[in-house]
Short mmCIF file of C-alpha atoms and ligand atoms in Angstrom, two decimals:
data_model
loop_
_atom_site.label_atom_id
_atom_site.label_comp_id
_atom_site.label_asym_id
_atom_site.label_seq_id
_atom_site.Cartn_x
_atom_site.Cartn_y
_atom_site.Cartn_z
CA MET B 96 115.44 94.02 185.87
CA PRO B 97 112.64 93.30 188.37
CA SER B 98 109.25 94.67 187.40
CA PHE B 99 105.80 94.90 188.90
CA LYS B 100 102.28 95.57 187.66
CA CYS B 101 99.53 96.67 189.99
CA SER B 102 96.98 94.68 187.98
CA ASP B 103 98.85 91.48 188.93
CA ILE B 104 97.64 91.83 192.52
CA GLY B 105 94.08 92.45 191.41
CA MET B 106 94.16 96.25 191.48
CA LYS B 107 92.17 98.03 188.80
CA CYS B 108 95.18 100.15 188.06
CA GLY B 109 97.43 100.52 185.03
CA PHE B 110 100.57 101.21 187.06
CA GLU B 111 103.68 99.27 186.18
CA THR B 112 107.25 99.88 187.15
CA SER B 113 110.70 98.38 187.01
CA ALA B 114 113.92 99.15 188.84
CA GLY B 115 117.56 98.12 189.01
CA SER B 116 117.06 96.10 192.18
CA GLN B 117 114.23 94.61 194.20
CA ASP B 118 114.87 97.11 197.03
CA GLU B 119 114.49 100.01 194.64
CA LEU B 120 111.40 98.41 193.15
CA MET B 121 109.80 98.02 196.60
CA LYS B 122 110.43 101.73 197.26
CA ARG B 123 108.69 102.66 194.03
CA ILE B 124 105.78 100.37 194.79
CA ALA B 125 105.44 101.80 198.31
CA GLU B 126 105.44 105.32 196.90
CA HIS B 127 102.79 104.42 194.33
CA ALA B 128 100.67 102.62 196.93
CA ARG B 129 100.71 105.72 199.08
CA GLU B 130 99.98 108.21 196.32
CA ALA B 131 97.52 106.21 194.23
CA HIS B 132 95.91 103.87 196.73
CA GLY B 133 96.12 105.83 199.99
CA MET B 134 98.17 103.11 201.72
CA THR B 135 100.50 104.87 204.12
CA THR B 136 101.89 101.47 204.99
CA ILE B 137 101.50 98.30 202.97
CA PRO B 138 99.78 95.54 204.96
CA ASP B 139 101.72 92.26 205.30
CA ASP B 140 99.24 90.28 203.21
CA VAL B 141 99.45 92.80 200.38
CA LEU B 142 103.23 92.80 200.67
CA GLU B 143 103.23 89.02 200.22
CA GLN B 144 101.13 89.35 197.07
CA VAL B 145 103.40 92.09 195.77
CA LYS B 146 106.49 89.94 196.29
CA LYS B 147 104.90 87.03 194.45
CA ALA B 148 103.86 89.31 191.59
CA ILE B 149 107.34 90.76 191.04
CA ARG B 150 108.87 89.50 187.81
CA PRO B 151 112.62 89.04 188.01
ZN1 LIG G 227 98.23 100.95 191.53
#
């Protein structure tokens, strides 16, 4: 099950999540980024870091 921790991309944030698929995980991350970090869209460079930080 893919999982992600915000701290893995250098955020001072305790958020971590996992989901049944990478698509679902990306949705959860996008939602969290919007609500917790005020990112209405995730910039490409951040998206790259997120993808690298996802644990399969
Ligand atoms: Zn976060």
